[in-house]
PDB file of C-alpha atoms in Angstrom:
ATOM      1  CA  MET A 367       0.000   0.000   0.000  1.00  0.00           C
ATOM      2  CA  GLU A 368       2.844   2.331   0.913  1.00  0.00           C
ATOM      3  CA  ASP A 369       4.596   1.535  -2.361  1.00  0.00           C
ATOM      4  CA  ARG A 370       1.455   2.343  -4.317  1.00  0.00           C
ATOM      5  CA  LYS A 371       1.141   5.663  -2.505  1.00  0.00           C
ATOM      6  CA  ASN A 372       4.756   6.536  -3.325  1.00  0.00           C
ATOM      7  CA  ILE A 373       4.210   5.658  -6.991  1.00  0.00           C
ATOM      8  CA  LEU A 374       1.172   7.940  -7.133  1.00  0.00           C
ATOM      9  CA  ILE A 375       3.127  10.782  -5.528  1.00  0.00           C
ATOM     10  CA  LEU A 376       5.984  10.308  -7.997  1.00  0.00           C
ATOM     11  CA  PHE A 377       3.558  10.259 -10.922  1.00  0.00           C
ATOM     12  CA  PHE A 378       1.970  13.495  -9.682  1.00  0.00           C
ATOM     13  CA  ILE A 379       5.368  15.209  -9.372  1.00  0.00           C
ATOM     14  CA  VAL A 380       6.366  14.161 -12.905  1.00  0.00           C
ATOM     15  CA  PHE A 381       2.988  15.272 -14.285  1.00  0.00           C
ATOM     16  CA  MET A 382       3.241  18.707 -12.664  1.00  0.00           C
ATOM     17  CA  THR A 383       6.815  19.133 -13.903  1.00  0.00           C
ATOM     18  CA  ILE A 384       5.742  18.420 -17.480  1.00  0.00           C
ATOM     19  CA  CYS A 385       2.825  20.840 -17.191  1.00  0.00           C
ATOM     20  CA  CYS A 386       4.998  23.608 -15.733  1.00  0.00           C
ATOM     21  CA  ASN A 387       7.670  23.161 -18.393  1.00  0.00           C
ATOM     22  CA  GLY A 388       5.023  23.254 -21.084  1.00  0.00           C
ATOM     23  CA  THR A 389       3.567  26.451 -19.681  1.00  0.00           C
ATOM     24  CA  GLN A 390       7.029  28.032 -19.461  1.00  0.00           C
ATOM     25  CA  SER A 391       7.784  27.213 -23.108  1.00  0.00           C
ATOM     26  CA  LEU A 392       4.504  28.800 -24.154  1.00  0.00           C
ATOM     27  CA  GLN A 393       5.299  31.931 -22.116  1.00  0.00           C
ATOM     28  CA  ASN A 394       8.712  32.240 -23.768  1.00  0.00           C
ATOM     29  CA  GLU A 395       7.368  31.619 -27.252  1.00  0.00           C
ATOM     30  CA  LYS A 396       8.172  34.344 -29.774  1.00  0.00           C
ATOM     31  CA  LYS A 397       5.099  36.160 -31.036  1.00  0.00           C
ATOM     32  CA  VAL A 398       4.615  38.531 -33.962  1.00  0.00           C
ATOM     33  CA  PHE A 399       2.696  41.757 -33.314  1.00  0.00           C
ATOM     34  CA  ILE A 400       1.051  43.819 -36.050  1.00  0.00           C
ATOM     35  CA  LYS A 401       0.225  47.541 -36.065  1.00  0.00           C
ATOM     36  CA  GLN A 402      -1.917  49.196 -38.728  1.00  0.00           C
ATOM     37  CA  LEU A 403      -0.302  52.534 -39.632  1.00  0.00           C
ATOM     38  CA  ASP A 404      -1.439  55.407 -41.854  1.00  0.00           C
ATOM     39  CA  PHE A 405      -1.807  55.127 -45.638  1.00  0.00           C
ATOM     40  CA  GLY A 406      -2.027  51.339 -45.668  1.00  0.00           C
ATOM     41  CA  HIS A 407       1.355  50.757 -44.006  1.00  0.00           C
ATOM     42  CA  LYS A 408       1.704  47.951 -41.443  1.00  0.00           C
ATOM     43  CA  GLU A 409       4.368  47.297 -38.840  1.00  0.00           C
ATOM     44  CA  TYR A 410       5.342  43.736 -37.901  1.00  0.00           C
ATOM     45  CA  PHE A 411       7.738  42.909 -35.079  1.00  0.00           C
ATOM     46  CA  VAL A 412       8.646  40.048 -32.742  1.00  0.00           C
ATOM     47  CA  CYS A 413       8.228  39.938 -28.979  1.00  0.00           C
ATOM     48  CA  TYR A 414      10.113  37.391 -26.865  1.00  0.00           C
ATOM     49  CA  ASP A 415       7.664  36.881 -23.994  1.00  0.00           C
ATOM     50  CA  LYS A 416       7.864  40.388 -22.422  1.00  0.00           C
ATOM     51  CA  ASP A 417      10.992  41.452 -24.296  1.00  0.00           C
ATOM     52  CA  THR A 418      10.360  43.386 -27.501  1.00  0.00           C
ATOM     53  CA  SER A 419      12.827  43.308 -30.384  1.00  0.00           C
ATOM     54  CA  GLN A 420      14.425  46.488 -31.702  1.00  0.00           C
ATOM     55  CA  CYS A 421      13.584  45.418 -35.259  1.00  0.00           C
ATOM     56  CA  SER A 422      10.397  46.085 -37.202  1.00  0.00           C
ATOM     57  CA  CYS A 423       9.343  45.248 -40.738  1.00  0.00           C
ATOM     58  CA  ILE A 424       7.261  48.045 -42.250  1.00  0.00           C
ATOM     59  CA  PHE A 425       5.086  46.825 -45.141  1.00  0.00           C
ATOM     60  CA  SER A 426       4.135  49.494 -47.650  1.00  0.00           C
ATOM     61  CA  PRO A 427       1.817  49.013 -50.639  1.00  0.00           C
ATOM     62  CA  VAL A 428       3.346  50.693 -53.695  1.00  0.00           C
ATOM     63  CA  TYR A 429       0.736  50.880 -56.387  1.00  0.00           C
ATOM     64  CA  TYR A 430       1.775  49.962 -59.962  1.00  0.00           C
ATOM     65  CA  TYR A 431       4.986  48.370 -58.667  1.00  0.00           C
ATOM     66  CA  GLY A 432       4.203  45.985 -55.837  1.00  0.00           C
ATOM     67  CA  LEU A 433       4.815  45.509 -52.142  1.00  0.00           C
ATOM     68  CA  CYS A 434       7.788  47.062 -50.350  1.00  0.00           C
ATOM     69  CA  VAL A 435       9.251  46.095 -46.982  1.00  0.00           C
ATOM     70  CA  GLU A 436      11.485  48.374 -44.931  1.00  0.00           C
ATOM     71  CA  LEU A 437      13.575  47.080 -42.032  1.00  0.00           C
ATOM     72  CA  TYR A 438      13.483  49.591 -39.188  1.00  0.00           C
ATOM     73  CA  ARG A 439      15.640  49.221 -36.083  1.00  0.00           C
ATOM     74  CA  SER A 440      15.813  51.389 -32.975  1.00  0.00           C
ATOM     75  CA  PRO A 441      16.865  50.681 -29.368  1.00  0.00           C
ATOM     76  CA  ASN A 442      14.078  52.822 -27.890  1.00  0.00           C
ATOM     77  CA  GLU A 443      11.499  53.844 -30.517  1.00  0.00           C
ATOM     78  CA  LYS A 444       8.644  51.968 -32.148  1.00  0.00           C
ATOM     79  CA  TYR A 445       5.578  53.012 -34.088  1.00  0.00           C
ATOM     80  CA  PHE A 446       3.440  50.440 -32.314  1.00  0.00           C
ATOM     81  CA  PHE A 447       3.757  51.402 -28.682  1.00  0.00           C
ATOM     82  CA  ARG A 448       1.993  53.927 -26.535  1.00  0.00           C
ATOM     83  CA  TYR A 449       2.330  54.143 -22.773  1.00  0.00           C
ATOM     84  CA  MET A 450       0.058  51.758 -20.848  1.00  0.00           C
ATOM     85  CA  ASN A 451      -0.232  50.834 -17.171  1.00  0.00           C
ATOM     86  CA  LYS A 452       1.911  47.701 -16.992  1.00  0.00           C
ATOM     87  CA  ASP A 453       4.958  46.337 -15.259  1.00  0.00           C
ATOM     88  CA  GLU A 454       7.829  48.702 -16.098  1.00  0.00           C
ATOM     89  CA  ASN A 455      10.015  45.684 -16.902  1.00  0.00           C
ATOM     90  CA  ASP A 456       7.637  44.735 -19.678  1.00  0.00           C
ATOM     91  CA  THR A 457       9.007  46.392 -22.821  1.00  0.00           C
ATOM     92  CA  THR A 458       5.729  45.718 -24.591  1.00  0.00           C
ATOM     93  CA  ALA A 459       4.217  48.475 -22.445  1.00  0.00           C
ATOM     94  CA  PHE A 460       6.450  51.415 -23.265  1.00  0.00           C
ATOM     95  CA  GLY A 461       7.443  53.310 -26.361  1.00  0.00           C
ATOM     96  CA  GLY A 462       6.544  55.902 -28.935  1.00  0.00           C
ATOM     97  CA  PHE A 463       8.476  58.735 -30.566  1.00  0.00           C
ATOM     98  CA  LYS A 464       7.268  61.584 -28.350  1.00  0.00           C
ATOM     99  CA  LYS A 465       8.394  60.198 -25.003  1.00  0.00           C
ATOM    100  CA  PRO A 466      11.939  58.729 -24.738  1.00  0.00           C
ATOM    101  CA  ARG A 467      12.051  55.315 -23.158  1.00  0.00           C
ATOM    102  CA  GLU A 468      14.179  54.501 -20.139  1.00  0.00           C
ATOM    103  CA  LYS A 469      14.115  50.827 -21.068  1.00  0.00           C
ATOM    104  CA  ILE A 470      15.699  49.644 -24.304  1.00  0.00           C
ATOM    105  CA  PHE A 471      14.329  46.992 -26.616  1.00  0.00           C
ATOM    106  CA  ARG A 472      16.010  43.639 -27.059  1.00  0.00           C
ATOM    107  CA  SER A 473      18.981  43.761 -29.426  1.00  0.00           C
ATOM    108  CA  PRO A 474      18.912  40.631 -31.605  1.00  0.00           C
ATOM    109  CA  THR A 475      22.031  39.150 -33.151  1.00  0.00           C
ATOM    110  CA  SER A 476      22.179  39.157 -36.944  1.00  0.00           C
ATOM    111  CA  ALA A 477      21.073  35.512 -36.971  1.00  0.00           C
ATOM    112  CA  GLU A 478      18.133  36.323 -34.686  1.00  0.00           C
ATOM    113  CA  MET A 479      17.229  39.350 -36.805  1.00  0.00           C
ATOM    114  CA  ILE A 480      17.136  37.174 -39.924  1.00  0.00           C
ATOM    115  CA  ASP A 481      14.876  34.727 -38.086  1.00  0.00           C
ATOM    116  CA  GLU A 482      12.630  37.609 -36.968  1.00  0.00           C
ATOM    117  CA  ILE A 483      12.275  38.912 -40.527  1.00  0.00           C
ATOM    118  CA  LYS A 484      11.330  35.403 -41.662  1.00  0.00           C
ATOM    119  CA  GLN A 485       8.696  35.169 -38.919  1.00  0.00           C
ATOM    120  CA  CYS A 486       7.228  38.565 -39.848  1.00  0.00           C
ATOM    121  CA  LEU A 487       7.092  37.554 -43.513  1.00  0.00           C
ATOM    122  CA  SER A 488       5.401  34.283 -42.601  1.00  0.00           C
ATOM    123  CA  VAL A 489       2.639  36.134 -40.729  1.00  0.00           C
ATOM    124  CA  ALA A 490       2.375  38.853 -43.395  1.00  0.00           C
ATOM    125  CA  SER A 491       2.082  36.248 -46.163  1.00  0.00           C
ATOM    126  CA  LYS A 492      -1.353  35.267 -44.827  1.00  0.00           C
ATOM    127  CA  ASN A 493      -2.740  38.646 -45.916  1.00  0.00           C
ATOM    128  CA  ASN A 494      -0.232  39.712 -48.578  1.00  0.00           C
ATOM    129  CA  ASN A 495       0.884  38.151 -51.832  1.00  0.00           C
ATOM    130  CA  LEU A 496       4.658  38.101 -51.336  1.00  0.00           C
ATOM    131  CA  ASN A 497       5.095  37.210 -55.007  1.00  0.00           C
ATOM    132  CA  LYS A 498       4.407  40.901 -55.527  1.00  0.00           C
ATOM    133  CA  LEU A 499       7.295  41.953 -53.283  1.00  0.00           C
ATOM    134  CA  TYR A 500       9.104  44.688 -55.189  1.00  0.00           C
ATOM    135  CA  HIS A 501      11.959  45.718 -52.929  1.00  0.00           C
ATOM    136  CA  PHE A 502      13.402  45.476 -49.414  1.00  0.00           C
ATOM    137  CA  SER A 503      15.295  48.373 -47.833  1.00  0.00           C
ATOM    138  CA  PHE A 504      17.298  49.082 -44.680  1.00  0.00           C
ATOM    139  CA  ARG A 505      20.059  51.244 -43.242  1.00  0.00           C
ATOM    140  CA  LEU A 506      23.340  49.368 -43.485  1.00  0.00           C
ATOM    141  CA  SER A 507      24.078  50.028 -39.793  1.00  0.00           C
ATOM    142  CA  TYR A 508      20.931  48.063 -38.879  1.00  0.00           C
ATOM    143  CA  TRP A 509      22.548  44.931 -40.354  1.00  0.00           C
ATOM    144  CA  CYS A 510      25.595  45.207 -38.111  1.00  0.00           C
ATOM    145  CA  ASP A 511      27.607  42.198 -39.287  1.00  0.00           C
ATOM    146  CA  VAL A 512      27.304  43.256 -42.924  1.00  0.00           C
ATOM    147  CA  ALA A 513      28.093  46.911 -42.091  1.00  0.00           C
ATOM    148  CA  ILE A 514      31.279  45.809 -40.338  1.00  0.00           C
ATOM    149  CA  GLN A 515      32.227  43.407 -43.170  1.00  0.00           C
ATOM    150  CA  THR A 516      31.660  46.175 -45.726  1.00  0.00           C
ATOM    151  CA  SER A 517      33.751  48.660 -43.740  1.00  0.00           C
ATOM    152  CA  GLU A 518      36.571  46.134 -43.363  1.00  0.00           C
ATOM    153  CA  ILE A 519      36.648  45.607 -47.142  1.00  0.00           C
ATOM    154  CA  LEU A 520      36.645  49.360 -47.851  1.00  0.00           C
ATOM    155  CA  GLU A 521      39.370  49.912 -45.253  1.00  0.00           C
ATOM    156  CA  LYS A 522      41.612  47.250 -46.842  1.00  0.00           C
ATOM    157  CA  GLU A 523      41.065  48.906 -50.217  1.00  0.00           C
ATOM    158  CA  ASN A 524      41.862  52.356 -48.734  1.00  0.00           C
ATOM    159  CA  LYS A 525      38.431  53.641 -49.736  1.00  0.00           C
ATOM    160  CA  LEU A 526      37.067  54.701 -46.353  1.00  0.00           C
ATOM    161  CA  ASN A 527      38.389  58.245 -46.732  1.00  0.00           C
ATOM    162  CA  VAL A 528      36.619  58.970 -50.010  1.00  0.00           C
ATOM    163  CA  ILE A 529      33.672  56.598 -50.442  1.00  0.00           C
ATOM    164  CA  ARG A 530      31.531  56.324 -53.538  1.00  0.00           C
ATOM    165  CA  HIS A 531      28.221  54.476 -53.803  1.00  0.00           C
ATOM    166  CA  ALA A 532      29.765  52.200 -56.422  1.00  0.00           C
ATOM    167  CA  ASP A 533      32.534  51.218 -53.976  1.00  0.00           C
ATOM    168  CA  ILE A 534      29.965  50.207 -51.360  1.00  0.00           C
ATOM    169  CA  ASP A 535      27.984  48.239 -53.952  1.00  0.00           C
ATOM    170  CA  LYS A 536      31.081  46.234 -54.886  1.00  0.00           C
ATOM    171  CA  ALA A 537      31.997  45.677 -51.244  1.00  0.00           C
ATOM    172  CA  LEU A 538      28.490  44.429 -50.466  1.00  0.00           C
ATOM    173  CA  GLU A 539      28.911  41.759 -53.146  1.00  0.00           C
ATOM    174  CA  LYS A 540      31.782  40.295 -51.107  1.00  0.00           C
ATOM    175  CA  THR A 541      29.794  40.075 -47.852  1.00  0.00           C
ATOM    176  CA  SER A 542      27.305  37.499 -46.575  1.00  0.00           C
ATOM    177  CA  LEU A 543      24.367  39.793 -47.382  1.00  0.00           C
ATOM    178  CA  LYS A 544      23.106  38.128 -50.575  1.00  0.00           C
ATOM    179  CA  ASP A 545      23.161  34.641 -49.051  1.00  0.00           C
ATOM    180  CA  SER A 546      21.257  35.921 -46.011  1.00  0.00           C
ATOM    181  CA  LEU A 547      18.660  37.622 -48.204  1.00  0.00           C
ATOM    182  CA  MET A 548      18.113  34.477 -50.250  1.00  0.00           C
ATOM    183  CA  ASN A 549      17.706  32.552 -47.004  1.00  0.00           C
ATOM    184  CA  ILE A 550      14.917  34.976 -46.093  1.00  0.00           C
ATOM    185  CA  PHE A 551      13.141  35.573 -49.392  1.00  0.00           C
ATOM    186  CA  GLY A 552      14.033  32.508 -51.469  1.00  0.00           C
ATOM    187  CA  CYS A 553      11.205  30.432 -50.027  1.00  0.00           C
ATOM    188  CA  TYR A 554       8.764  32.937 -51.563  1.00  0.00           C
ATOM    189  CA  GLY A 555      10.183  32.353 -55.012  1.00  0.00           C
ATOM    190  CA  LYS A 556      12.043  35.662 -55.095  1.00  0.00           C
ATOM    191  CA  THR A 557      15.386  36.144 -56.795  1.00  0.00           C
ATOM    192  CA  ILE A 558      17.542  39.223 -56.346  1.00  0.00           C
ATOM    193  CA  LYS A 559      17.860  41.535 -59.311  1.00  0.00           C
ATOM    194  CA  GLU A 560      20.117  44.140 -57.701  1.00  0.00           C
ATOM    195  CA  ILE A 561      21.571  45.260 -54.368  1.00  0.00           C
ATOM    196  CA  ALA A 562      22.475  48.944 -54.467  1.00  0.00           C
ATOM    197  CA  CYS A 563      22.966  51.781 -52.013  1.00  0.00           C
ATOM    198  CA  CYS A 564      21.621  55.311 -52.280  1.00  0.00           C
ATOM    199  CA  GLU A 565      21.166  58.545 -50.343  1.00  0.00           C
ATOM    200  CA  ILE A 566      23.794  60.184 -48.116  1.00  0.00           C
ATOM    201  CA  ILE A 567      26.825  58.135 -47.053  1.00  0.00           C
ATOM    202  CA  SER A 568      27.903  58.604 -43.452  1.00  0.00           C
ATOM    203  CA  LEU A 569      30.630  57.191 -41.239  1.00  0.00           C
ATOM    204  CA  LEU A 570      29.674  56.104 -37.729  1.00  0.00           C
ATOM    205  CA  ARG A 571      32.042  55.588 -34.836  1.00  0.00           C
ATOM    206  CA  LYS A 572      32.005  51.892 -34.016  1.00  0.00           C
ATOM    207  CA  GLU A 573      30.660  52.784 -30.556  1.00  0.00           C
ATOM    208  CA  ASN A 574      27.440  53.871 -32.303  1.00  0.00           C
ATOM    209  CA  LEU A 575      26.718  50.192 -32.928  1.00  0.00           C
ATOM    210  CA  GLN A 576      26.748  49.260 -29.248  1.00  0.00           C
ATOM    211  CA  ASP A 577      22.940  49.138 -29.084  1.00  0.00           C
ATOM    212  CA  TYR A 578      22.846  46.903 -32.157  1.00  0.00           C
ATOM    213  CA  SER A 579      25.785  44.518 -31.957  1.00  0.00           C
ATOM    214  CA  PRO A 580      28.474  43.251 -29.571  1.00  0.00           C
ATOM    215  CA  LEU A 581      30.867  43.090 -32.526  1.00  0.00           C
ATOM    216  CA  TYR A 582      31.704  46.785 -32.134  1.00  0.00           C
ATOM    217  CA  LYS A 583      34.035  45.752 -29.276  1.00  0.00           C
ATOM    218  CA  ASP A 584      36.145  43.620 -31.607  1.00  0.00           C
ATOM    219  CA  SER A 585      39.636  45.127 -31.748  1.00  0.00           C
ATOM    220  CA  ASN A 586      39.821  44.309 -35.470  1.00  0.00           C
ATOM    221  CA  CYS A 587      36.607  46.190 -36.182  1.00  0.00           C
ATOM    222  CA  PRO A 588      37.285  49.465 -38.076  1.00  0.00           C
ATOM    223  CA  ASN A 589      36.918  52.570 -35.924  1.00  0.00           C
ATOM    224  CA  GLU A 590      34.588  54.016 -38.548  1.00  0.00           C
ATOM    225  CA  ILE A 591      31.618  52.069 -39.920  1.00  0.00           C
ATOM    226  CA  VAL A 592      30.006  53.039 -43.204  1.00  0.00           C
ATOM    227  CA  ASP A 593      26.254  53.677 -43.126  1.00  0.00           C
ATOM    228  CA  VAL A 594      23.949  54.217 -46.072  1.00  0.00           C
ATOM    229  CA  GLU A 595      20.505  53.253 -47.341  1.00  0.00           C
ATOM    230  CA  VAL A 596      20.504  49.861 -49.079  1.00  0.00           C
ATOM    231  CA  ILE A 597      17.809  48.904 -51.597  1.00  0.00           C
ATOM    232  CA  VAL A 598      17.347  45.265 -52.587  1.00  0.00           C
ATOM    233  CA  SER A 599      15.355  44.901 -55.809  1.00  0.00           C
ATOM    234  CA  PHE A 600      13.733  41.591 -56.650  1.00  0.00           C
ATOM    235  CA  ASP A 601      12.715  40.058 -59.927  1.00  0.00           C
ATOM    236  CA  ASP A 602       9.548  41.421 -61.508  1.00  0.00           C
ATOM    237  CA  ALA A 603       6.509  40.944 -59.291  1.00  0.00           C
ATOM    238  CA  HIS A 604       3.967  38.513 -60.715  1.00  0.00           C
TER     239      HIS A 604
END
C-alpha cells in the first residue's frame, strides 16, 4: 500500500513538472505583433515573452509596382507602442516617438534578426501576396555584421576616406548579405535583381553600434563604420 502511494506521488510530481515546463515554453514563445499605420502601411515585429525586439518590418503598398518592406531598427522607438499601465520591466508596455524610453528593446544578433524577418514575412504572407514583393530596404548600420564586413573591405582597399556608392555596392557583393537575403526571401520564389545603395553616405564611430551589436568591441573592427541606405530589388513581381 505504501509503495502504491509513493508511486502515485511520484507520478503526480512528474505530471506537474511536465505541465509547468510546457507552460514556461509557451510563455517564452516568440510572437509577432502587427500595427496598422497610416496610408495602408503595417508594422510587424517580434516579442520574446515580455521582451520586444528592436527590429520592425514596415510593409508598404506601392501601387503599380508591388509591395515594399522596410527594415526599421531602434533601441528605444517603435511606431506600435503607446504608454500603458503595466509592469515597467515589460518592454511591450512602453514606447513611442514623443516620449523617450528609459528601457531599451532587445537587441537581436544578426542571426536572430534574420529569423525575426522570416517570422514577420510568414505572418504577413497570410494577408499579402509576397510574389508581388518589389523591394526590401534598410540602413546598413541596422545589419551590423554586414556593415562591419563592408567597412573592413573598404578599409583594406583604402576607400574609407573617399567613399563612392559604387565602392559600397562592390563591397556588399563580397559580404554574406546576398546569401542571407536568399535565405529569407528565397522560399517565396524571389530572386535578387540588384543590391544597391543610395542617399547620403555617413561614417559612424564603431561605438554607435553598441545598441545593435556586440561586434563593435572587436579590436579588429574598423573605428569608422560606413552607413547608407541599401535597396534590394527583386525580380519582376507577378
